CSV table of C-alpha atoms in Angstrom, one decimal:
chain,number,residue,atom,x,y,z
A,1,GLN,CA,-23.3,-35.4,-11.6
A,2,ARG,CA,-20.9,-35.6,-8.8
A,3,ALA,CA,-18.0,-35.3,-10.8
A,4,ALA,CA,-19.3,-32.4,-12.8
A,5,ASN,CA,-19.9,-30.7,-9.6
A,6,PHE,CA,-16.2,-31.2,-8.5
A,7,VAL,CA,-15.0,-30.0,-11.9
A,8,MET,CA,-17.1,-26.9,-11.6
A,9,SER,CA,-15.9,-26.2,-7.9
A,10,LYS,CA,-12.5,-26.5,-9.2
A,11,VAL,CA,-13.0,-23.9,-12.1
A,12,SER,CA,-14.8,-21.3,-9.8
A,13,GLU,CA,-12.1,-22.0,-7.2
A,14,ALA,CA,-9.3,-21.1,-9.9
A,15,ALA,CA,-11.3,-18.1,-11.1
A,16,ARG,CA,-11.2,-16.7,-7.5
A,17,LEU,CA,-7.4,-17.0,-7.2
A,18,ARG,CA,-6.5,-13.7,-8.5
A,19,THR,CA,-5.1,-10.6,-7.0
A,20,GLU,CA,-7.8,-8.7,-6.0
A,21,PHE,CA,-7.0,-5.3,-6.6
A,22,GLY,CA,-10.4,-3.4,-7.5
A,23,VAL,CA,-10.9,-1.1,-4.4
A,24,GLN,CA,-7.1,-0.1,-4.9
A,25,LEU,CA,-7.5,0.7,-8.5
A,26,ARG,CA,-10.4,2.6,-8.2
A,27,LEU,CA,-8.7,4.8,-5.6
A,28,LEU,CA,-5.8,5.0,-7.7
A,29,ARG,CA,-7.7,6.1,-10.8
A,30,ALA,CA,-9.4,8.6,-8.6
A,31,ALA,CA,-6.1,9.9,-7.3
A,32,GLY,CA,-4.7,10.1,-11.0
A,33,ALA,CA,-1.8,7.6,-10.8
A,34,TRP,CA,-3.1,4.7,-12.7
A,35,THR,CA,-3.8,5.3,-16.3
A,36,PRO,CA,-6.7,3.3,-17.7
A,37,GLY,CA,-5.4,0.5,-20.0
A,38,CYS,CA,-7.8,1.4,-22.9
A,39,GLY,CA,-6.6,4.0,-25.6
A,40,GLY,CA,-8.3,6.8,-27.6
A,41,VAL,CA,-10.5,9.2,-26.1
A,42,VAL,CA,-10.6,7.9,-22.6
A,43,GLN,CA,-7.0,7.7,-22.2
A,44,ALA,CA,-6.6,11.5,-23.6
A,45,VAL,CA,-9.3,12.5,-21.0
A,46,TYR,CA,-7.8,10.7,-18.1
A,47,GLY,CA,-4.3,12.3,-19.4
A,48,CYS,CA,-6.0,15.8,-19.0
A,49,TYR,CA,-7.3,14.9,-15.4
A,50,CYS,CA,-3.8,13.7,-14.4
A,51,ALA,CA,-2.4,17.3,-15.7
A,52,PHE,CA,-5.3,19.0,-13.7
A,53,ILE,CA,-4.2,17.1,-10.5
A,54,VAL,CA,-0.6,18.0,-11.0
A,55,VAL,CA,-1.4,21.7,-11.6
A,56,SER,CA,-3.4,21.4,-8.6
A,57,LEU,CA,-0.7,20.2,-6.3
A,58,VAL,CA,2.0,22.6,-7.7
A,59,VAL,CA,-0.5,25.7,-7.3
A,60,PHE,CA,-1.0,24.8,-3.9
A,61,VAL,CA,2.6,24.1,-3.0
A,62,VAL,CA,3.4,27.7,-4.7
A,63,THR,CA,0.8,29.0,-2.3
A,64,GLN,CA,2.4,27.6,0.7
A,65,VAL,CA,5.8,29.0,-0.5
A,66,SER,CA,4.4,32.3,-0.9
A,67,ALA,CA,3.0,32.2,2.5
A,68,ILE,CA,6.3,31.3,4.1
A,69,LEU,CA,8.0,34.2,2.5
A,70,HIS,CA,5.1,36.8,3.4
A,71,PHE,CA,4.7,35.7,7.1
A,72,TRP,CA,8.6,35.0,7.9
A,73,GLY,CA,9.0,35.7,11.4
A,74,ASP,CA,5.5,34.2,12.7
A,75,ILE,CA,7.0,30.9,13.9
A,76,ILE,CA,3.6,29.2,14.0
A,77,SER,CA,2.4,30.1,10.5
A,78,ILE,CA,5.9,29.4,9.0
A,79,THR,CA,5.8,26.0,10.8
A,80,ASN,CA,2.5,25.3,9.4
A,81,SER,CA,3.3,26.2,5.7
A,82,VAL,CA,6.6,24.3,6.0
A,83,CYS,CA,4.8,21.1,7.2
A,84,VAL,CA,2.1,21.2,4.5
A,85,THR,CA,4.8,21.7,1.7
A,86,PHE,CA,6.8,19.0,2.7
A,87,VAL,CA,3.6,16.7,2.5
A,88,TYR,CA,2.5,18.0,-0.9
A,89,ILE,CA,6.0,18.1,-2.6
A,90,LEU,CA,5.9,14.2,-1.5
A,91,ALA,CA,2.6,13.7,-2.8
A,92,THR,CA,3.6,15.1,-6.4
A,93,PHE,CA,6.5,13.0,-6.1
A,94,LYS,CA,4.6,9.9,-5.5
A,95,LEU,CA,2.2,10.6,-8.4
A,96,VAL,CA,5.1,11.2,-11.0
A,97,VAL,CA,6.8,7.9,-9.5
A,98,LEU,CA,3.7,5.7,-9.7
A,99,LEU,CA,2.9,7.1,-13.3
A,100,LYS,CA,6.5,6.2,-14.5
A,101,MET,CA,6.8,2.8,-12.9
A,102,ARG,CA,3.5,1.6,-14.2
A,103,GLY,CA,5.0,-1.0,-16.2
A,104,LEU,CA,6.9,-2.3,-13.1
A,105,THR,CA,3.5,-2.5,-11.1
A,106,ASP,CA,1.9,-4.4,-14.2
A,107,GLU,CA,4.8,-6.7,-14.0
A,108,LEU,CA,4.5,-7.5,-10.5
A,109,LEU,CA,0.9,-7.9,-10.5
A,110,ASP,CA,1.2,-10.3,-13.4
A,111,ASN,CA,3.8,-12.1,-11.5
A,112,LEU,CA,1.4,-12.4,-8.4
A,113,ASP,CA,-1.4,-13.9,-10.5
A,114,ARG,CA,1.0,-16.4,-12.3
A,115,CYS,CA,2.3,-17.8,-9.1
A,116,MET,CA,-1.3,-18.3,-7.8
A,117,GLU,CA,-1.9,-20.4,-10.7
A,118,ARG,CA,1.2,-22.2,-11.1
A,119,TYR,CA,2.3,-23.3,-7.6
A,120,GLY,CA,0.6,-25.3,-4.8
A,121,ARG,CA,-2.2,-27.0,-7.0
A,122,THR,CA,-2.5,-30.1,-4.7
A,123,PHE,CA,-3.2,-27.6,-1.7
A,124,GLY,CA,-6.0,-25.8,-3.5
A,125,ARG,CA,-8.0,-25.3,-0.4
A,126,GLU,CA,-5.3,-24.0,1.9
A,127,LYS,CA,-4.3,-21.6,-1.2
A,128,ALA,CA,-7.7,-20.3,-1.5
A,129,PHE,CA,-8.0,-19.6,2.3
A,130,VAL,CA,-4.7,-17.7,2.3
A,131,PHE,CA,-5.4,-15.5,-0.5
A,132,GLY,CA,-9.1,-15.1,0.3
A,133,GLU,CA,-7.7,-13.6,3.7
A,134,CYS,CA,-5.2,-11.4,1.8
A,135,ALA,CA,-7.9,-10.0,-0.2
A,136,ARG,CA,-10.0,-9.1,2.8
A,137,ARG,CA,-7.3,-7.6,4.7
A,138,GLY,CA,-6.3,-5.5,1.5
A,139,ARG,CA,-10.0,-4.2,1.0
A,140,TRP,CA,-10.1,-3.5,4.8
A,141,ILE,CA,-6.9,-1.5,5.0
A,142,SER,CA,-7.9,0.5,1.7
A,143,LEU,CA,-11.3,1.3,2.9
A,144,MET,CA,-10.1,2.2,6.4
A,145,GLN,CA,-7.2,4.4,4.7
A,146,ALA,CA,-9.8,6.0,2.7
A,147,TRP,CA,-12.1,6.7,5.5
A,148,MET,CA,-9.4,8.2,7.5
A,149,GLY,CA,-8.2,10.4,4.9
A,150,LEU,CA,-11.9,11.7,4.3
A,151,CYS,CA,-12.1,12.4,8.0
A,152,LEU,CA,-8.9,14.3,7.8
A,153,TYR,CA,-10.0,16.3,4.7
A,154,VAL,CA,-13.4,17.1,6.2
A,155,ALA,CA,-11.7,18.3,9.4
A,156,TRP,CA,-9.2,20.8,7.7
A,157,VAL,CA,-11.9,22.2,5.4
A,158,MET,CA,-15.0,22.4,7.7
A,159,GLN,CA,-13.3,24.1,10.4
A,160,PRO,CA,-12.3,27.5,8.5
A,161,MET,CA,-15.9,27.5,7.0
A,162,LEU,CA,-17.2,27.5,10.4
A,163,ARG,CA,-14.8,30.1,11.7
A,164,VAL,CA,-15.1,32.4,8.9
A,165,GLN,CA,-18.9,33.1,9.6
A,166,SER,CA,-17.8,34.8,12.6
A,167,CYS,CA,-15.0,37.3,10.8
A,168,SER,CA,-15.9,40.8,10.1
A,169,THR,CA,-12.7,41.9,8.7
A,170,ALA,CA,-10.3,41.1,6.0
A,171,GLU,CA,-7.5,40.2,8.4
A,172,CYS,CA,-9.6,37.6,10.4
A,173,ARG,CA,-10.7,36.0,7.0
A,174,SER,CA,-6.8,35.8,6.1
A,175,GLN,CA,-5.9,34.2,9.3
A,176,SER,CA,-9.0,31.9,10.0
A,177,GLY,CA,-10.8,31.5,6.6
A,178,PHE,CA,-8.4,29.1,4.8
A,179,PRO,CA,-7.8,25.3,5.4
A,180,THR,CA,-4.2,26.4,5.6
A,181,VAL,CA,-2.0,29.5,5.8
A,182,VAL,CA,-2.1,31.2,2.4
A,183,TRP,CA,-1.1,34.5,0.8
A,184,TYR,CA,-1.4,36.2,-2.5
A,185,PRO,CA,-0.2,39.3,-3.9
A,186,PHE,CA,-3.9,40.6,-4.3
A,187,SER,CA,-7.0,41.1,-2.6
A,188,PHE,CA,-8.1,37.5,-1.7
A,189,THR,CA,-9.9,37.9,1.2
A,190,GLU,CA,-13.2,39.7,-0.2
A,191,PRO,CA,-16.1,38.0,-2.4
A,192,PRO,CA,-15.8,36.4,-4.9
A,193,ALA,CA,-12.1,36.1,-4.7
A,194,TYR,CA,-12.2,34.6,-1.4
A,195,GLN,CA,-14.5,31.7,-2.6
A,196,VAL,CA,-12.2,31.1,-5.6
A,197,VAL,CA,-8.9,30.8,-3.6
A,198,PHE,CA,-10.8,28.7,-1.1
A,199,ILE,CA,-11.9,26.3,-3.7
A,200,VAL,CA,-8.3,26.2,-5.3
A,201,VAL,CA,-6.9,25.5,-1.8
A,202,SER,CA,-9.4,22.9,-1.2
A,203,THR,CA,-8.7,21.2,-4.3
A,204,GLY,CA,-5.0,20.9,-3.9
A,205,LEU,CA,-5.7,19.7,-0.5
A,206,PHE,CA,-7.8,16.9,-1.4
A,207,TYR,CA,-6.0,15.6,-4.0
A,208,GLY,CA,-2.5,15.5,-2.3
A,209,ASN,CA,-4.5,13.9,0.7
A,210,ILE,CA,-6.0,11.1,-1.5
A,211,ILE,CA,-2.7,10.3,-3.4
A,212,SER,CA,-0.9,9.9,-0.1
A,213,ILE,CA,-3.7,7.5,1.5
A,214,THR,CA,-4.1,5.6,-1.8
A,215,VAL,CA,-0.2,5.0,-2.1
A,216,HIS,CA,0.0,3.7,1.3
A,217,SER,CA,-2.9,1.3,1.0
A,218,THR,CA,-1.8,0.1,-2.4
A,219,PHE,CA,1.9,-0.7,-1.1
A,220,CYS,CA,0.1,-2.5,1.9
A,221,THR,CA,-1.9,-4.6,-0.2
A,222,LEU,CA,0.9,-5.6,-2.4
A,223,MET,CA,3.1,-6.6,0.7
A,224,ILE,CA,0.2,-8.6,2.0
A,225,TYR,CA,-0.1,-10.6,-1.2
A,226,VAL,CA,3.9,-11.2,-1.2
A,227,ALA,CA,3.3,-12.4,2.4
A,228,GLY,CA,0.6,-14.5,1.4
A,229,HIS,CA,2.5,-16.0,-1.3
A,230,LEU,CA,5.4,-16.8,1.4
A,231,ARG,CA,2.7,-18.5,3.6
A,232,VAL,CA,1.5,-20.9,0.9
A,233,LEU,CA,5.3,-21.8,0.4
A,234,ASN,CA,5.7,-22.5,3.9
A,235,HIS,CA,2.5,-24.8,3.9
A,236,MET,CA,4.1,-26.6,0.9
A,237,ALA,CA,7.3,-27.1,2.6
A,238,ARG,CA,6.0,-28.3,5.8
A,239,ASN,CA,4.0,-30.9,3.6
A,240,LEU,CA,7.0,-32.3,1.2
A,241,CYS,CA,6.3,-35.9,2.1
A,242,SER,CA,2.3,-35.5,1.9
A,243,THR,CA,-0.5,-34.4,-0.3
A,244,GLN,CA,-4.3,-33.9,-0.6
A,245,GLN,CA,-6.5,-36.1,-2.7
A,246,TYR,CA,-10.1,-35.6,-3.3
A,247,ASP,CA,-12.3,-38.5,-2.2
A,248,GLU,CA,-15.3,-38.8,-4.4
A,249,ALA,CA,-17.2,-41.1,-2.0
A,250,THR,CA,-17.0,-38.6,0.9
A,251,GLY,CA,-16.6,-35.5,-1.1
A,252,ASP,CA,-13.7,-34.3,1.3
A,253,HIS,CA,-9.9,-33.8,0.7
A,254,LYS,CA,-7.9,-36.4,2.5
A,255,GLN,CA,-4.2,-36.5,3.4
A,256,ARG,CA,-1.8,-38.9,1.8
A,257,ASN,CA,1.8,-39.7,2.2
A,258,ARG,CA,3.6,-38.8,-0.8
A,259,CYS,CA,6.8,-40.9,0.0
A,260,ASP,CA,4.5,-44.2,-0.4
A,261,ALA,CA,4.5,-43.2,-4.3
A,262,GLY,CA,8.3,-42.9,-4.7
A,263,GLU,CA,11.0,-40.5,-3.6
A,264,GLU,CA,10.9,-38.9,-7.2
A,265,ARG,CA,7.6,-37.3,-6.4
A,266,VAL,CA,9.0,-35.8,-3.2
A,267,ARG,CA,11.8,-34.5,-5.1
A,268,GLU,CA,9.7,-32.8,-7.8
A,269,HIS,CA,7.8,-31.2,-5.1
A,270,LEU,CA,11.0,-30.0,-3.6
A,271,ARG,CA,12.0,-28.6,-7.1
A,272,GLU,CA,8.7,-26.8,-7.2
A,273,CYS,CA,9.3,-25.2,-3.8
A,274,VAL,CA,12.6,-23.9,-5.1
A,275,ARG,CA,11.1,-22.5,-8.1
A,276,TYR,CA,8.5,-20.8,-6.0
A,277,HIS,CA,10.8,-19.3,-3.6
A,278,ILE,CA,12.9,-17.8,-6.7
A,279,ASP,CA,9.7,-16.4,-8.0
A,280,ILE,CA,8.9,-15.1,-4.7
A,281,GLU,CA,12.4,-13.4,-4.2
A,282,ARG,CA,11.9,-11.6,-7.8
A,283,MET,CA,8.9,-10.2,-6.5
A,284,VAL,CA,10.3,-8.9,-3.4
A,285,GLN,CA,12.9,-7.1,-5.7
A,286,GLN,CA,10.3,-5.7,-7.8
A,287,LEU,CA,8.1,-4.5,-4.7
A,288,SER,CA,11.4,-3.2,-3.1
A,289,LYS,CA,12.5,-1.2,-6.4
A,290,LEU,CA,8.7,0.3,-6.6
A,291,VAL,CA,8.1,1.3,-2.9
A,292,GLY,CA,11.7,2.1,-2.0
A,293,PRO,CA,12.2,5.7,-3.3
A,294,ILE,CA,8.7,6.6,-2.1
A,295,LEU,CA,9.0,5.3,1.6
A,296,LEU,CA,12.4,6.9,1.8
A,297,GLY,CA,11.1,10.3,0.7
A,298,GLU,CA,8.3,9.7,3.1
A,299,LEU,CA,10.3,8.7,6.0
A,300,LEU,CA,12.5,12.0,5.7
A,301,ALA,CA,9.4,14.1,5.0
A,302,ASP,CA,7.7,12.7,8.2
A,303,MET,CA,10.6,13.3,10.5
A,304,ILE,CA,10.1,17.0,9.6
A,305,THR,CA,6.4,17.3,9.5
A,306,VAL,CA,5.6,15.2,12.5
A,307,SER,CA,8.2,17.3,14.6
A,308,ALA,CA,6.7,20.5,13.3
A,309,SER,CA,3.2,19.4,13.9
A,310,ALA,CA,4.1,18.2,17.3
A,311,PHE,CA,5.4,21.6,18.2
A,312,ILE,CA,2.5,23.4,16.7
A,313,THR,CA,0.1,21.2,18.8
A,314,THR,CA,2.2,22.2,21.9
A,315,ALA,CA,2.1,25.9,21.2
A,316,LEU,CA,-1.7,25.9,20.4
A,317,LYS,CA,-2.9,24.6,23.6
A,318,SER,CA,-5.4,27.3,24.0
A,319,ASN,CA,-6.9,26.7,20.5
A,320,SER,CA,-8.8,23.5,20.7
A,321,GLY,CA,-9.8,23.5,16.9
A,322,LEU,CA,-6.4,23.6,15.8
A,323,LEU,CA,-5.2,21.4,18.4
A,324,LEU,CA,-7.7,18.6,17.2
A,325,LYS,CA,-6.8,19.2,13.5
A,326,TYR,CA,-3.2,18.8,14.1
A,327,GLY,CA,-3.4,16.0,16.4
A,328,TRP,CA,-5.7,13.9,13.9
A,329,TYR,CA,-2.8,14.7,11.1
A,330,VAL,CA,-0.3,13.5,13.4
A,331,PHE,CA,-2.3,10.2,14.2
A,332,VAL,CA,-2.9,9.7,10.6
A,333,VAL,CA,1.0,10.1,9.7
A,334,ALA,CA,2.0,7.6,12.3
A,335,GLU,CA,-1.0,5.1,11.6
A,336,GLN,CA,0.3,5.1,7.8
A,337,MET,CA,3.9,4.5,8.8
A,338,PHE,CA,2.8,1.8,11.2
A,339,LEU,CA,1.0,-0.3,8.5
A,340,VAL,CA,3.8,-0.1,6.1
A,341,CYS,CA,6.4,-1.2,8.8
A,342,TRP,CA,3.8,-4.1,10.1
A,343,CYS,CA,3.2,-5.3,6.2
A,344,GLY,CA,6.8,-5.4,5.5
A,345,ASP,CA,7.7,-7.1,8.8
A,346,GLU,CA,4.9,-9.8,7.8
A,347,VAL,CA,7.0,-10.6,4.6
A,348,LEU,CA,10.1,-10.9,6.7
A,349,ALA,CA,8.8,-13.0,9.3
A,350,GLU,CA,7.2,-15.4,6.8
A,351,SER,CA,10.6,-15.6,5.0
A,352,GLU,CA,12.1,-16.6,8.2
A,353,ARG,CA,9.9,-19.4,8.8
A,354,LEU,CA,10.8,-21.3,5.6
A,355,GLN,CA,13.8,-22.9,7.2
A,356,VAL,CA,11.7,-24.3,10.1
A,357,SER,CA,9.1,-25.5,7.4
A,358,VAL,CA,11.7,-27.4,5.2
A,359,TYR,CA,13.1,-29.1,8.5
A,360,SER,CA,9.4,-30.1,9.7
A,361,CYS,CA,8.7,-32.1,6.8
A,362,ASP,CA,9.1,-36.0,7.3
A,363,TRP,CA,12.5,-36.3,5.8
A,364,THR,CA,13.9,-38.8,8.2
A,365,GLY,CA,13.2,-41.7,5.9
A,366,GLY,CA,14.7,-40.0,2.9
A,367,SER,CA,17.9,-41.1,0.7
A,368,PRO,CA,21.2,-39.3,0.8
A,369,ARG,CA,20.3,-37.7,-2.4
A,370,LEU,CA,17.0,-36.1,-1.0
A,371,LEU,CA,18.8,-35.0,2.2
A,372,ARG,CA,21.5,-33.3,0.1
A,373,GLU,CA,18.9,-31.4,-1.9
A,374,LEU,CA,17.2,-30.6,1.4
A,375,ARG,CA,20.4,-29.0,2.8
A,376,ILE,CA,20.6,-26.8,-0.4
A,377,VAL,CA,17.2,-25.8,0.2
A,378,LEU,CA,17.8,-24.8,3.8
A,379,SER,CA,20.8,-23.0,3.1
A,380,ARG,CA,18.8,-21.0,0.4
A,381,THR,CA,16.0,-20.2,2.6
A,382,GLY,CA,18.5,-19.2,5.2
A,383,ARG,CA,18.6,-15.5,3.6
A,384,PRO,CA,15.6,-13.5,4.6
A,385,LEU,CA,13.8,-11.5,2.3
A,386,LEU,CA,13.8,-8.0,3.1
A,387,LEU,CA,11.8,-5.0,1.9
A,388,THR,CA,13.6,-1.6,2.4
A,389,ALA,CA,13.2,1.8,1.8
A,390,SER,CA,16.0,2.3,-0.8
A,391,LYS,CA,18.3,0.2,2.0
A,392,PHE,CA,18.2,3.0,4.2
A,393,TYR,CA,15.9,1.3,6.6
């Protein structure tokens, strides 16, 4: 009975060690950025849904360009429209890139799962803890980002809905009755045209917002899992000369000296660490290829939009509603960039710890052959693994 329980615990433990991507996939599908694997009618319907999202974003951007041309000379209106236009052009770009790189994303997820199953089997408890923590952090970041995006969208939509109640003229509705500055070459401030235009603008605003939020949380989750693999590799490197064995008498895992069983076991474990590092390096390259173009475009767009939003917030000190709206927007943009840099820096920090982890193993009693192999591993792990925005930063 005890042996059966142990086998079942191992099976359930292995079943848990997968890249948990459920929350992120649901958000990506809602944003139109993740086509379902099944074909037929479902894929055709989802394709129409993606086309609807792209059309909504394009119509929204065209509306902003039209407002820029119409209100030329009004610095506040132009700055507002330019800021929103850059953000939503980038959202359209993110959607197209993710759809085009679906194969690369699937390959990266497969590699993450494969490495979870293949490496570090003698450290099952530590590995389960590390990847369980990765899953928890990924869910927390995704839900937090979704909540902040929802708050930002509600703030931008509810404010004009409340302000328009006090408007009695078409000019007032044109200036205060929409989430952003808009202009059409027809009378759009009288019912029912006003309600239709409001829905069109709000729809484009919603999808651009959810795409930006979802892409960031997805990238952060992938970075967290890559850093988790590096953390497991660090643990394996620190324990080159030791392993864990299951004690059936006590039901616990106990530390055993691997060197007692012969140096060949240590060298095999060292080769496993090298293969693991090669696979992690390949995953970092795949992740850089996926996130690089998007993060570079985001950096350039944020440099413009944050500066423009800061200008608007400074110029609208007397308007507390608009001040709150743009202040919240600047906070969300800064928070997104901080999360990406934080998760990317975690990958760098874990890769830089590898040399110390290898050096910390009990290598002093090793043979000259083992020491030569350790020096090769130390020289290889001296190259830090970097995630860059197309090698720009």
